[in-house]
Amino acid sequence: MVHMSVVPPDDRGGATVPGNRYQPVRVGTDLGTLLRAAGRGDEAAFSALYDASSARIFGLVLRVVRDRAQSEEVTQEVFLDIWRKSARFDPALGSPLSWMMTIAHRKSVDRVRSAEASSRRETVYEAKSQERSYDVTAEAAERNINRERVRRAMGSLTDTQRGAVELAYFGGYTHTEVATMLDLPLGTAKTRIRDGLIRLRDTLGLQS
Amino acid sequence: MNVDTHGLSGAYAVDALTDEERAAFEAHMSTCAECPEETQGLRAAATELTYLTEVAPPAALKSAVMRDIKAVRPLPPVQDMPPAQDEPEAQPRPVTSIADAGRHRRRNPVSWLLAAAAAAILAIGGLTAWHPWDRGTSQTQVSATQQVLHAKDAQRVAKTLPQGATATVVRSKSLGKAVIITDNLPPAPAGKAYELWFQTPRGTMDPAGLMPRDSQPSQPVLLKGDAASAIAVGITIEPATGSDSPTTPPIAVLKLA
């Protein structure tokens, strides 16, 4: 019962994505354009989309899921999902990256909330989540600037707001769990999360 | 406006709600003038946080992803709501017609939100997760399947099959049930069907039902029989009427812990 064979190839024909018949999209194009092109089956555009977003996505998944092997698995699922749903991205509902990160975060949270995964995750130490990519690419400097900017914005939150946002977003905990962990009166953690995110949004100058 | 529910926007934006709360919030959002926009802004803020956690994935992951997508057809853009037969017959209809709201979606996003939220609420216990980009799947899948998916002791095993198909089994020992979700699984050959199996601790294979031929991608299928003691779930290709025991090598075996 361990052997696994391939689904007969003659049944695969209809499911194969045809090659890109549209104008190729170059690297450097904005994510929305790449996403739209991916929705038309443009693999080159998707490749550029991957390059532009994979460190953000994998980093978040790794932070939430913690276990490296599981994080790679989840990230793979996330990108497959993005590819599949790319034509359904609606710019009226947010930025492309925000849409992609929402998929990534949700899948990560789903993974850690299943009992099996969470028990396994206890055994994997925090050290994994400390990893950072100290690469020396051209974008590294810009990344550092962005990281600093966000770190400063987080610094403008109260300790409780920051703790609540971090436990919810990076920890994958529900607001009631966050309340218990931070010793907050029941029902107030959700307010701290909301206040914290509003402060973050406003400090970063994002439109509401 | 329910002030309490309104206050969940932040927790909603970072997935810090239980399924019940999420359903309630989505229902509220459909009638709230501020929440959709607020949620969007808070999600954007949360997205910025990922500057703090950037880690480049291993190069092999990109190869795997690029290989996977070759076998997956992107979904078409959303044109309309799912057909009427997706709605459970026994449920009362919402005041606003889902189908009508769907047709007006481009012109009026609020009515679309209302319709989607109404559909989510139709699910028994409000357990159905809803995402704006997820409308291709049934929003009204209910009961036993949802109970398994949201069980406290749900175990989840996922496997990527050759050519990019994926299978995920979720099993709840306390409920004694399991659910399988497949994505991009090609249709079974003519006259054949995918049959599901529970492998027992004794090593025997108990039939657990057939995958419906017309099942939607990502739609969970409840396995038949007792899942509590199963040690694995297998999938084989069998005659369309099913077999009593596997007659072909499995295309996938998902081991349960």
mmCIF file of N, CA, C and O in Angstrom, chain B residues 159-190:
data_model
loop_
_atom_site.group_PDB
_atom_site.id
_atom_site.type_symbol
_atom_site.label_atom_id
_atom_site.label_comp_id
_atom_site.label_asym_id
_atom_site.label_seq_id
_atom_site.Cartn_x
_atom_site.Cartn_y
_atom_site.Cartn_z
ATOM 1 N N LYS B 159 -1.150 15.774 0.442
ATOM 2 C CA LYS B 159 -0.178 15.146 -0.434
ATOM 3 C C LYS B 159 -0.309 15.750 -1.820
ATOM 4 O O LYS B 159 -1.415 15.953 -2.313
ATOM 5 N N THR B 160 0.834 16.040 -2.418
ATOM 6 C CA THR B 160 0.817 16.500 -3.799
ATOM 7 C C THR B 160 0.985 15.280 -4.678
ATOM 8 O O THR B 160 1.927 14.512 -4.524
ATOM 9 N N LEU B 161 0.032 15.083 -5.587
ATOM 10 C CA LEU B 161 0.082 13.935 -6.468
ATOM 11 C C LEU B 161 0.870 14.323 -7.715
ATOM 12 O O LEU B 161 1.094 15.508 -7.976
ATOM 13 N N PRO B 162 1.268 13.344 -8.498
ATOM 14 C CA PRO B 162 1.981 13.683 -9.725
ATOM 15 C C PRO B 162 1.157 14.664 -10.563
ATOM 16 O O PRO B 162 -0.070 14.636 -10.529
ATOM 17 N N GLN B 163 1.831 15.513 -11.273
ATOM 18 C CA GLN B 163 1.213 16.462 -12.183
ATOM 19 C C GLN B 163 0.344 17.495 -11.484
ATOM 20 O O GLN B 163 -0.607 18.020 -12.059
ATOM 21 N N GLY B 164 0.681 17.781 -10.234
ATOM 22 C CA GLY B 164 0.102 18.972 -9.616
ATOM 23 C C GLY B 164 -1.235 18.794 -8.922
ATOM 24 O O GLY B 164 -1.735 19.724 -8.316
ATOM 25 N N ALA B 165 -1.831 17.623 -9.011
ATOM 26 C CA ALA B 165 -3.062 17.428 -8.250
ATOM 27 C C ALA B 165 -2.694 17.346 -6.765
ATOM 28 O O ALA B 165 -1.584 16.965 -6.419
ATOM 29 N N THR B 166 -3.628 17.740 -5.923
ATOM 30 C CA THR B 166 -3.371 17.608 -4.502
ATOM 31 C C THR B 166 -4.545 16.898 -3.846
ATOM 32 O O THR B 166 -5.675 16.984 -4.317
ATOM 33 N N ALA B 167 -4.249 16.190 -2.779
ATOM 34 C CA ALA B 167 -5.301 15.548 -1.997
ATOM 35 C C ALA B 167 -5.033 15.859 -0.537
ATOM 36 O O ALA B 167 -3.899 15.810 -0.083
ATOM 37 N N THR B 168 -6.082 16.202 0.167
ATOM 38 C CA THR B 168 -5.964 16.480 1.589
ATOM 39 C C THR B 168 -7.041 15.682 2.309
ATOM 40 O O THR B 168 -8.201 15.727 1.924
ATOM 41 N N VAL B 169 -6.627 14.935 3.309
ATOM 42 C CA VAL B 169 -7.595 14.208 4.119
ATOM 43 C C VAL B 169 -7.646 14.862 5.489
ATOM 44 O O VAL B 169 -6.609 15.180 6.071
ATOM 45 N N VAL B 170 -8.853 15.118 5.949
ATOM 46 C CA VAL B 170 -9.036 15.640 7.295
ATOM 47 C C VAL B 170 -9.854 14.600 8.058
ATOM 48 O O VAL B 170 -10.907 14.183 7.595
ATOM 49 N N ARG B 171 -9.324 14.162 9.185
ATOM 50 C CA ARG B 171 -10.002 13.117 9.941
ATOM 51 C C ARG B 171 -10.214 13.587 11.381
ATOM 52 O O ARG B 171 -9.317 14.179 11.982
ATOM 53 N N SER B 172 -11.390 13.334 11.887
ATOM 54 C CA SER B 172 -11.658 13.586 13.297
ATOM 55 C C SER B 172 -11.928 12.249 13.964
ATOM 56 O O SER B 172 -12.897 11.578 13.641
ATOM 57 N N LYS B 173 -11.054 11.877 14.878
ATOM 58 C CA LYS B 173 -11.228 10.597 15.565
ATOM 59 C C LYS B 173 -12.478 10.617 16.430
ATOM 60 O O LYS B 173 -13.198 9.632 16.511
ATOM 61 N N SER B 174 -12.720 11.755 17.077
ATOM 62 C CA SER B 174 -13.869 11.814 17.982
ATOM 63 C C SER B 174 -15.174 11.664 17.207
ATOM 64 O O SER B 174 -16.125 11.072 17.691
ATOM 65 N N LEU B 175 -15.214 12.194 15.989
ATOM 66 C CA LEU B 175 -16.421 12.063 15.172
ATOM 67 C C LEU B 175 -16.424 10.745 14.403
ATOM 68 O O LEU B 175 -17.454 10.330 13.883
ATOM 69 N N GLY B 176 -15.243 10.125 14.293
ATOM 70 C CA GLY B 176 -15.153 8.874 13.547
ATOM 71 C C GLY B 176 -15.368 9.069 12.054
ATOM 72 O O GLY B 176 -15.772 8.158 11.340
ATOM 73 N N LYS B 177 -15.099 10.289 11.582
ATOM 74 C CA LYS B 177 -15.342 10.598 10.173
ATOM 75 C C LYS B 177 -14.116 11.250 9.548
ATOM 76 O O LYS B 177 -13.287 11.851 10.230
ATOM 77 N N ALA B 178 -14.065 11.128 8.227
ATOM 78 C CA ALA B 178 -12.976 11.769 7.495
ATOM 79 C C ALA B 178 -13.524 12.381 6.215
ATOM 80 O O ALA B 178 -14.551 11.950 5.686
ATOM 81 N N VAL B 179 -12.816 13.376 5.751
ATOM 82 C CA VAL B 179 -13.210 14.120 4.563
ATOM 83 C C VAL B 179 -11.998 14.207 3.660
ATOM 84 O O VAL B 179 -10.874 14.316 4.139
ATOM 85 N N ILE B 180 -12.232 14.116 2.360
ATOM 86 C CA ILE B 180 -11.110 14.297 1.434
ATOM 87 C C ILE B 180 -11.405 15.487 0.529
ATOM 88 O O ILE B 180 -12.545 15.697 0.110
ATOM 89 N N ILE B 181 -10.358 16.263 0.288
ATOM 90 C CA ILE B 181 -10.477 17.412 -0.602
ATOM 91 C C ILE B 181 -9.408 17.245 -1.676
ATOM 92 O O ILE B 181 -8.233 17.125 -1.364
ATOM 93 N N THR B 182 -9.828 17.196 -2.916
ATOM 94 C CA THR B 182 -8.841 17.082 -3.990
ATOM 95 C C THR B 182 -8.894 18.325 -4.852
ATOM 96 O O THR B 182 -9.921 18.974 -4.969
ATOM 97 N N ASP B 183 -7.761 18.601 -5.415
ATOM 98 C CA ASP B 183 -7.659 19.764 -6.288
ATOM 99 C C ASP B 183 -6.979 19.313 -7.572
ATOM 100 O O ASP B 183 -5.961 18.638 -7.512
ATOM 101 N N ASN B 184 -7.552 19.696 -8.682
ATOM 102 C CA ASN B 184 -6.920 19.442 -9.978
ATOM 103 C C ASN B 184 -6.761 17.964 -10.294
ATOM 104 O O ASN B 184 -5.903 17.583 -11.070
ATOM 105 N N LEU B 185 -7.581 17.162 -9.671
ATOM 106 C CA LEU B 185 -7.565 15.742 -9.992
ATOM 107 C C LEU B 185 -8.253 15.583 -11.343
ATOM 108 O O LEU B 185 -9.371 16.058 -11.527
ATOM 109 N N PRO B 186 -7.570 14.974 -12.316
ATOM 110 C CA PRO B 186 -8.219 14.840 -13.630
ATOM 111 C C PRO B 186 -9.426 13.910 -13.511
ATOM 112 O O PRO B 186 -9.484 13.089 -12.603
ATOM 113 N N PRO B 187 -10.397 14.039 -14.415
ATOM 114 C CA PRO B 187 -11.543 13.141 -14.349
ATOM 115 C C PRO B 187 -11.080 11.690 -14.463
ATOM 116 O O PRO B 187 -10.087 11.419 -15.144
ATOM 117 N N ALA B 188 -11.771 10.782 -13.805
ATOM 118 C CA ALA B 188 -11.416 9.371 -13.921
ATOM 119 C C ALA B 188 -11.634 8.939 -15.367
ATOM 120 O O ALA B 188 -12.473 9.515 -16.069
ATOM 121 N N PRO B 189 -10.868 7.950 -15.839
ATOM 122 C CA PRO B 189 -11.064 7.484 -17.219
ATOM 123 C C PRO B 189 -12.515 7.053 -17.442
ATOM 124 O O PRO B 189 -13.218 6.722 -16.497
ATOM 125 N N ALA B 190 -12.946 7.057 -18.707
ATOM 126 C CA ALA B 190 -14.327 6.692 -19.030
ATOM 127 C C ALA B 190 -14.678 5.332 -18.427
ATOM 128 O O ALA B 190 -13.894 4.388 -18.509
#
